[in-house]
Coordinates of C-alpha atoms in Angstrom, one line a residue:
M1 CA 0.8 3.7 56.4
I2 CA 4.3 3.2 56.8
N3 CA 6.0 5.6 59.1
N4 CA 9.5 3.9 59.2
S5 CA 11.8 5.9 56.8
S6 CA 13.9 2.8 56.1
S7 CA 10.7 0.9 55.2
K8 CA 9.5 3.9 52.7
N9 CA 13.1 4.0 50.9
Q10 CA 12.7 0.4 50.4
L11 CA 9.1 0.7 48.7
N12 CA 10.3 3.6 46.8
N13 CA 13.5 1.5 45.6
I14 CA 11.0 -1.4 44.7
K15 CA 8.6 1.0 42.7
S16 CA 11.8 2.4 40.8
E17 CA 13.2 -0.9 40.0
N18 CA 9.8 -1.9 38.8
L19 CA 9.2 1.3 36.8
K20 CA 12.9 0.5 34.9
N21 CA 11.0 -2.7 33.4
I22 CA 8.1 -0.5 31.9
Y23 CA 9.1 0.9 28.5
S24 CA 7.1 1.8 25.3
G25 CA 7.9 1.5 21.6
K26 CA 5.8 2.1 18.6
I27 CA 5.9 0.1 15.2
G28 CA 4.5 1.6 12.1
V29 CA 2.7 0.0 9.5
L30 CA 3.1 1.6 6.2
G31 CA 1.8 0.9 2.7
N32 CA -0.7 1.5 -0.1
H33 CA -4.3 1.0 0.7
T34 CA -5.3 -2.5 -0.3
S35 CA -1.8 -3.8 0.6
G36 CA -2.9 -6.1 2.8
K37 CA -1.5 -4.3 6.2
T38 CA -4.9 -4.6 8.2
R39 CA -5.7 -8.0 6.9
T40 CA -2.2 -9.4 7.8
I41 CA -2.2 -7.7 11.4
K42 CA -5.6 -9.2 12.2
S43 CA -4.6 -12.5 10.9
L44 CA -1.3 -12.6 13.1
I45 CA -3.8 -11.8 16.0
N46 CA -6.3 -14.5 15.1
L47 CA -3.2 -17.0 15.0
A48 CA -1.9 -15.8 18.2
S49 CA -5.2 -16.2 19.9
K50 CA -6.1 -19.4 18.1
K51 CA -9.5 -18.1 17.3
I52 CA -11.4 -15.5 14.8
I53 CA -11.4 -12.3 16.6
F54 CA -11.7 -10.3 13.5
T55 CA -14.1 -10.8 10.5
W56 CA -14.1 -9.3 6.8
N57 CA -16.4 -6.9 5.8
E58 CA -14.6 -6.3 2.3
D59 CA -18.0 -5.7 0.2
E60 CA -18.9 -2.5 2.7
E61 CA -15.3 -1.2 2.7
F62 CA -14.0 -1.9 -0.5
T63 CA -14.6 1.8 -2.0
G64 CA -14.5 5.3 -0.6
T65 CA -11.9 7.8 0.4
A66 CA -9.0 6.3 2.1
S67 CA -9.1 7.1 5.8
T68 CA -7.0 9.8 6.9
V69 CA -6.7 8.5 10.7
P70 CA -4.5 5.9 11.8
F71 CA -5.4 3.6 14.1
T72 CA -3.9 1.2 16.7
I73 CA -4.4 -2.2 17.6
S74 CA -3.3 -3.2 21.4
W75 CA -2.2 -7.0 21.6
K76 CA -0.9 -9.1 24.2
F77 CA 2.1 -10.5 22.4
S78 CA 5.5 -12.2 23.9
D79 CA 4.2 -11.4 27.2
Q80 CA 4.1 -7.8 26.5
K81 CA 1.8 -5.4 25.1
L82 CA 2.2 -4.5 21.6
I83 CA 0.5 -1.4 19.9
I84 CA 0.7 -1.5 16.0
V85 CA -0.2 1.7 14.4
D86 CA -2.0 1.1 11.5
N87 CA -1.8 3.7 8.8
P88 CA -4.8 2.9 6.3
G89 CA -3.0 3.9 3.0
Q90 CA -2.9 7.5 3.6
N91 CA -0.7 9.1 1.1
S92 CA -1.3 12.5 2.6
Y93 CA 2.1 13.1 3.9
Q94 CA 0.8 16.2 5.9
Q95 CA -1.7 14.0 7.8
I96 CA 1.1 11.5 8.5
R97 CA 3.2 14.4 10.0
N98 CA 0.3 15.7 12.1
Y99 CA -0.3 12.2 13.4
V100 CA 3.4 11.7 14.2
A101 CA 3.4 14.8 16.3
K102 CA 0.4 14.1 18.3
S103 CA 1.1 10.3 19.2
G104 CA 3.7 11.4 21.5
E105 CA 6.0 8.6 20.9
N106 CA 9.0 8.0 18.3
Y107 CA 8.5 5.1 16.0
N108 CA 11.1 2.2 16.8
S109 CA 10.4 0.2 13.6
F110 CA 8.4 -0.2 10.6
L111 CA 6.7 -2.8 8.6
I112 CA 6.5 -1.8 5.0
F113 CA 3.6 -3.6 3.1
I114 CA 4.3 -4.1 -0.7
D115 CA 1.3 -5.3 -2.9
A116 CA 2.5 -7.5 -5.7
I117 CA -0.4 -7.2 -7.8
S118 CA -0.1 -3.3 -8.0
W119 CA 3.9 -3.1 -7.7
N120 CA 4.1 0.4 -9.3
F121 CA 2.3 1.9 -6.1
S122 CA 5.1 0.4 -4.0
K123 CA 6.9 3.9 -3.9
I124 CA 4.2 5.4 -1.6
A125 CA 5.1 3.1 1.4
F126 CA 8.8 4.1 1.3
L127 CA 7.8 7.9 1.0
Q128 CA 5.5 7.5 3.9
A129 CA 8.7 6.2 5.9
Q130 CA 10.8 8.8 4.6
S131 CA 8.0 11.5 5.7
I132 CA 8.1 10.1 9.2
L133 CA 11.9 9.9 9.5
N134 CA 12.2 13.5 8.3
E135 CA 9.6 14.5 10.8
T136 CA 11.0 12.7 13.8
K137 CA 14.7 13.7 12.9
I138 CA 15.5 9.9 12.9
S139 CA 18.3 8.8 10.3
C140 CA 16.8 5.2 10.1
I141 CA 15.0 2.7 12.0
P142 CA 14.5 -1.1 11.6
S143 CA 12.3 -2.0 8.7
T144 CA 11.0 -5.3 7.4
V145 CA 9.3 -5.6 4.1
V146 CA 6.1 -7.6 3.8
I147 CA 5.1 -8.5 0.3
T148 CA 1.3 -9.9 -0.1
K149 CA -0.7 -11.6 -2.7
L150 CA 2.1 -13.1 -4.1
D151 CA -0.2 -16.3 -4.3
L152 CA -2.5 -14.4 -6.4
L153 CA -0.1 -13.1 -8.7
E154 CA 1.3 -16.4 -9.3
K155 CA -2.1 -17.6 -10.2
L156 CA -2.6 -14.8 -12.7
V157 CA 0.5 -15.5 -14.4
N158 CA 1.4 -19.1 -14.1
D159 CA -2.3 -20.4 -14.9
E160 CA -2.6 -17.6 -17.7
M161 CA -5.6 -16.0 -15.9
I162 CA -4.1 -12.6 -17.0
D163 CA -4.4 -13.6 -20.6
V164 CA -8.4 -14.3 -20.0
I165 CA -8.4 -11.0 -18.4
A166 CA -6.8 -9.1 -21.0
R167 CA -9.0 -10.6 -23.6
Q168 CA -12.2 -9.6 -21.5
L169 CA -10.9 -5.9 -21.5
V170 CA -10.6 -5.9 -24.9
K171 CA -13.7 -7.3 -25.6
S172 CA -15.4 -4.8 -23.4
L173 CA -13.9 -1.9 -25.7
N174 CA -15.0 -3.6 -29.0
K175 CA -18.5 -3.6 -27.7
L176 CA -18.4 -0.1 -26.6
K177 CA -20.4 2.4 -28.6
S178 CA -21.2 6.1 -28.4
N179 CA -24.2 6.9 -26.1
A180 CA -23.5 3.7 -24.3
R181 CA -24.4 3.5 -20.7
I182 CA -21.6 2.7 -18.1
H183 CA -23.2 1.6 -15.0
F184 CA -21.7 2.0 -11.4
Y185 CA -22.7 2.1 -7.6
N186 CA -22.3 5.3 -6.3
R187 CA -21.0 4.5 -2.6
S188 CA -21.8 8.1 -1.5
L189 CA -25.5 7.9 -2.1
K190 CA -26.0 3.9 -1.9
K191 CA -27.8 3.5 -5.2
M192 CA -26.9 2.3 -8.8
E193 CA -26.4 5.4 -11.2
W194 CA -24.6 5.7 -14.9
V195 CA -23.0 7.8 -17.0
I196 CA -23.2 8.2 -21.0
H197 CA -19.9 7.4 -23.0
K198 CA -19.3 9.6 -25.9
V199 CA -16.7 8.7 -28.4
N200 CA -14.3 11.6 -28.5
N201 CA -11.7 11.2 -31.6
H202 CA -10.8 7.7 -30.5
Y203 CA -9.9 9.0 -27.2
I204 CA -11.5 7.7 -23.8
S205 CA -11.4 9.3 -20.3
F206 CA -9.6 7.7 -17.1
S207 CA -12.8 7.5 -15.2
H208 CA -14.9 5.9 -18.0
L209 CA -12.3 3.5 -19.0
E210 CA -11.8 2.3 -15.4
Q211 CA -15.2 1.6 -14.7
I212 CA -15.8 -0.1 -18.1
F213 CA -12.7 -2.4 -17.1
I214 CA -14.0 -3.2 -13.6
N215 CA -17.6 -3.9 -14.8
S216 CA -16.0 -6.2 -17.7
I217 CA -13.9 -8.4 -15.1
E218 CA -16.9 -8.6 -12.4
E219 CA -18.9 -10.2 -15.5
L220 CA -16.1 -12.4 -16.4
L221 CA -15.8 -13.8 -12.7
M222 CA -19.6 -14.3 -12.3
I223 CA -18.7 -17.2 -14.8
N224 CA -15.1 -17.8 -14.3
P225 CA -14.5 -16.9 -10.5
I226 CA -10.8 -16.4 -9.6
E227 CA -9.8 -17.2 -5.9
G228 CA -8.3 -14.0 -4.0
L229 CA -9.5 -11.6 -7.0
T230 CA -12.0 -9.7 -4.9
K231 CA -13.9 -6.5 -5.4
S232 CA -11.0 -4.7 -3.7
N233 CA -8.5 -6.7 -5.6
I234 CA -10.4 -6.0 -8.9
R235 CA -10.0 -2.2 -8.5
I236 CA -6.7 -2.1 -7.4
L237 CA -5.5 -4.2 -10.4
I238 CA -7.1 -1.9 -12.7
R239 CA -6.1 1.2 -11.1
S240 CA -2.5 -0.3 -11.4
L241 CA -2.9 -1.1 -15.0
L242 CA -4.1 2.5 -15.8
F243 CA -1.2 3.7 -13.9
G244 CA 1.2 1.6 -15.8
Y245 CA -0.4 3.3 -19.4
C246 CA 0.5 6.5 -17.7
E247 CA 4.0 5.9 -17.0
L248 CA 4.2 4.4 -20.6
L249 CA 2.8 7.4 -22.2
Q250 CA 5.0 9.7 -19.8
S251 CA 8.2 7.8 -21.3
W252 CA 6.6 7.9 -24.9
I253 CA 5.5 11.5 -25.2
S254 CA 9.3 12.6 -24.1
L255 CA 10.3 11.3 -27.4
P256 CA 10.0 13.3 -30.7
E257 CA 8.4 10.5 -32.5
Y258 CA 5.4 10.3 -29.9
K259 CA 5.4 13.8 -28.7
N260 CA 2.9 15.1 -31.4
R261 CA 1.0 11.8 -31.9
Y262 CA -0.3 12.0 -28.2
S263 CA -0.2 15.7 -27.9
K264 CA -3.6 15.4 -26.2
V265 CA -2.3 13.4 -23.2
Q266 CA -1.5 15.3 -20.1
I267 CA -0.4 13.3 -17.0
P268 CA -0.3 15.1 -13.9
E269 CA 2.8 15.2 -11.6
Q270 CA 2.8 12.5 -9.0
I271 CA -0.2 10.9 -10.4
D272 CA 0.5 7.7 -8.4
L273 CA -0.3 9.5 -5.0
F274 CA -3.5 11.0 -6.9
L275 CA -4.4 7.9 -8.0
S276 CA -3.8 6.1 -4.6
N277 CA -5.9 8.5 -2.6
Y278 CA -9.2 6.7 -2.9
R279 CA -10.5 3.3 -2.9
G280 CA -12.8 1.9 -5.7
S281 CA -13.1 3.7 -9.1
V282 CA -13.3 7.5 -9.7
L283 CA -17.2 7.0 -10.4
E284 CA -17.8 4.9 -7.6
S285 CA -16.1 7.2 -5.0
G286 CA -18.1 10.3 -6.3
S287 CA -14.6 11.8 -6.9
Q288 CA -14.2 14.7 -9.7
W289 CA -10.6 14.5 -11.1
E290 CA -10.3 18.4 -10.7
K291 CA -11.0 18.4 -7.1
Q292 CA -8.7 15.2 -6.3
T293 CA -6.0 17.0 -7.7
K294 CA -6.6 20.3 -6.4
K295 CA -5.4 21.7 -9.6
P296 CA -8.5 23.0 -11.7
D297 CA -6.4 23.5 -14.5
I298 CA -5.5 19.8 -14.9
V299 CA -7.9 18.0 -17.1
E300 CA -8.8 14.5 -16.7
I301 CA -6.3 11.9 -18.5
N302 CA -7.8 10.9 -22.2
F303 CA -6.2 7.8 -23.3
P304 CA -5.9 6.8 -26.8
I305 CA -8.2 3.6 -27.4
E306 CA -5.9 2.3 -30.0
L307 CA -3.2 1.4 -27.2
F308 CA -5.4 -1.0 -25.4
D309 CA -4.9 -4.3 -27.7
F310 CA -4.4 -7.7 -26.1
T311 CA -0.6 -7.7 -26.4
R312 CA -0.1 -4.2 -25.1
I313 CA -2.3 -5.0 -22.1
L314 CA -0.5 -8.1 -21.0
D315 CA 2.8 -6.1 -21.4
V316 CA 1.8 -3.3 -18.9
F317 CA 0.6 -5.8 -16.7
K318 CA 3.7 -7.5 -16.5
R319 CA 6.2 -4.5 -16.8
Y320 CA 4.5 -2.0 -14.6
S321 CA 1.8 -3.8 -12.3
F322 CA 3.4 -7.0 -11.3
L323 CA 6.2 -7.9 -9.0
S324 CA 8.3 -10.5 -10.2
I325 CA 7.0 -13.9 -9.3
N326 CA 10.4 -15.1 -8.2
E327 CA 11.0 -14.4 -4.6
E328 CA 14.7 -13.6 -4.9
Q329 CA 14.2 -11.1 -8.0
A330 CA 11.4 -9.7 -6.1
S331 CA 13.5 -9.0 -3.0
K332 CA 16.2 -7.5 -5.4
E333 CA 13.6 -5.1 -6.9
I334 CA 12.0 -4.0 -3.8
F335 CA 15.3 -3.3 -1.9
Q336 CA 16.4 -1.0 -4.7
L337 CA 13.5 1.0 -4.8
G338 CA 13.7 1.0 -0.8
S339 CA 17.4 2.2 -1.1
K340 CA 16.9 4.8 -3.4
I341 CA 14.0 6.6 -1.4
L342 CA 15.8 5.8 1.9
P343 CA 19.6 5.6 1.2
L344 CA 20.4 5.3 4.7
C345 CA 18.4 2.2 5.8
E346 CA 19.1 -1.3 5.4
F347 CA 16.3 -3.7 5.5
S348 CA 16.4 -6.8 7.8
K349 CA 14.7 -9.1 5.0
S350 CA 11.4 -9.6 3.2
F351 CA 8.6 -12.0 3.9
F352 CA 5.9 -13.5 1.4
I353 CA 2.5 -13.4 2.9
N354 CA -0.1 -15.3 1.2
N355 CA -3.8 -15.7 2.2
N356 CA -4.3 -18.0 5.2
N357 CA -1.0 -19.3 5.2
R358 CA -0.1 -20.2 8.8
K359 CA 3.7 -20.8 8.0
S360 CA 4.2 -17.5 6.5
L361 CA 2.2 -15.7 9.3
S362 CA 4.5 -17.3 11.9
M363 CA 7.6 -16.3 10.2
L364 CA 6.2 -12.9 10.5
E365 CA 5.5 -13.3 14.0
E366 CA 9.0 -14.4 14.6
E367 CA 10.2 -11.3 13.0
L368 CA 7.8 -9.2 15.0
R369 CA 9.5 -10.6 18.3
L370 CA 12.9 -9.5 16.9
H371 CA 11.8 -6.2 16.7
L372 CA 10.3 -6.1 20.2
E373 CA 13.6 -7.3 21.6
N374 CA 15.3 -4.8 19.6
I375 CA 12.9 -1.9 21.2
Q376 CA 13.7 -3.3 24.7
V377 CA 17.6 -3.3 23.7
Q378 CA 17.2 0.3 22.7
Y379 CA 15.4 1.3 25.9
K380 CA 17.7 -0.4 28.4
F381 CA 21.1 -0.1 26.8
P382 CA 20.7 2.6 24.2
E383 CA 24.6 2.5 23.5
K384 CA 24.1 -0.8 22.0
K385 CA 23.9 -1.6 18.4
S386 CA 20.7 -2.9 16.9
K387 CA 19.9 -6.5 17.3
F388 CA 18.9 -6.6 13.5
S389 CA 22.6 -7.6 12.5
Q390 CA 21.9 -6.7 9.1
F391 CA 21.7 -3.1 9.9
K392 CA 25.0 -1.0 9.9
E393 CA 26.1 2.0 11.9
L394 CA 24.6 5.2 10.2
P395 CA 26.5 8.2 9.4
P396 CA 25.2 11.6 10.0
K397 CA 21.8 12.3 8.7
P398 CA 22.4 14.5 5.2
K399 CA 20.0 17.0 4.0
P400 CA 16.6 15.5 2.5
R401 CA 16.6 14.4 -1.2
D402 CA 13.8 14.8 -3.4
F403 CA 13.1 11.3 -5.2
S404 CA 9.8 12.0 -6.5

């Protein structure tokens, strides 16, 4: 026990000085599910620890409804404790707002993940950031864009594997007959099931077409495997293709010459948010279209089968699903999209993360160090500018804009 008042004061001063060195920050990890967020974070931890801490259970986890509860990873990094908040592809902005309100800390920076083989879903990551900034009343915070699967994209395009896939998809439709069984594995009931396909005036439903294409690619890969085209990536590739067709049809049915021709086609609003709500296919997830949209009056999309020829499938892949394989052009496209949704933000840079590439992971690790230094500066010297030199001083926050 210390009785001397002077000694007590000295001890209190020491405690006070130590407390000044304790500060916390939070880095949000945003992006559509299967964009590589969790895998990259775990790879970084494995790299830093020089041993495998996490293994992959992809076959068990590739389908089902995307989790609504973000989780955190605590990591001893740069002599500091780093907590990364990993949001598993959640597109429910109300869930994100609820989590932000309960988490107790404001975000200090974002890592925004973009999947190179499902580029048309990239808007979701920026909308997640927009939702968080609106909820926390922050104009902007430092953000780094992380682009994943560029190595897989290059393999598909440069090695012309996407041509092989497109031909396989056309072949699967040519073989399709009325009353054919479409097999799928029900992930909820954990058993194989099937549905009966019936020809409907040369139209085919989204759920049937999606499963036919998935089954077709899996059959192809049994003979000619493509490294990186995992079960999860097969499903996001097909989902992105069909979303691309939705975008194409939306642009067509607004024109007089196509409006009557495709009058049976109904594309729900915010179709990208709906399609990103669950992993796997509609049938595998046990999802009913009307329940997922929460609008019983909206019927399932029916596609004209005539649109799925080899040339058009390739065109939709390259125009809608795939990011540019040129890194400079890819960065330009991403920042154009980001600045449209987050007009006050300037992004520090973009990183291209290829599977098991230590060099790209090390570069991202250095970027994380910069984020940590910036958090420290914000805490100790709040009047100072960000250590991200590319960020400019922000004007007053304007009224929210709708970019949906």
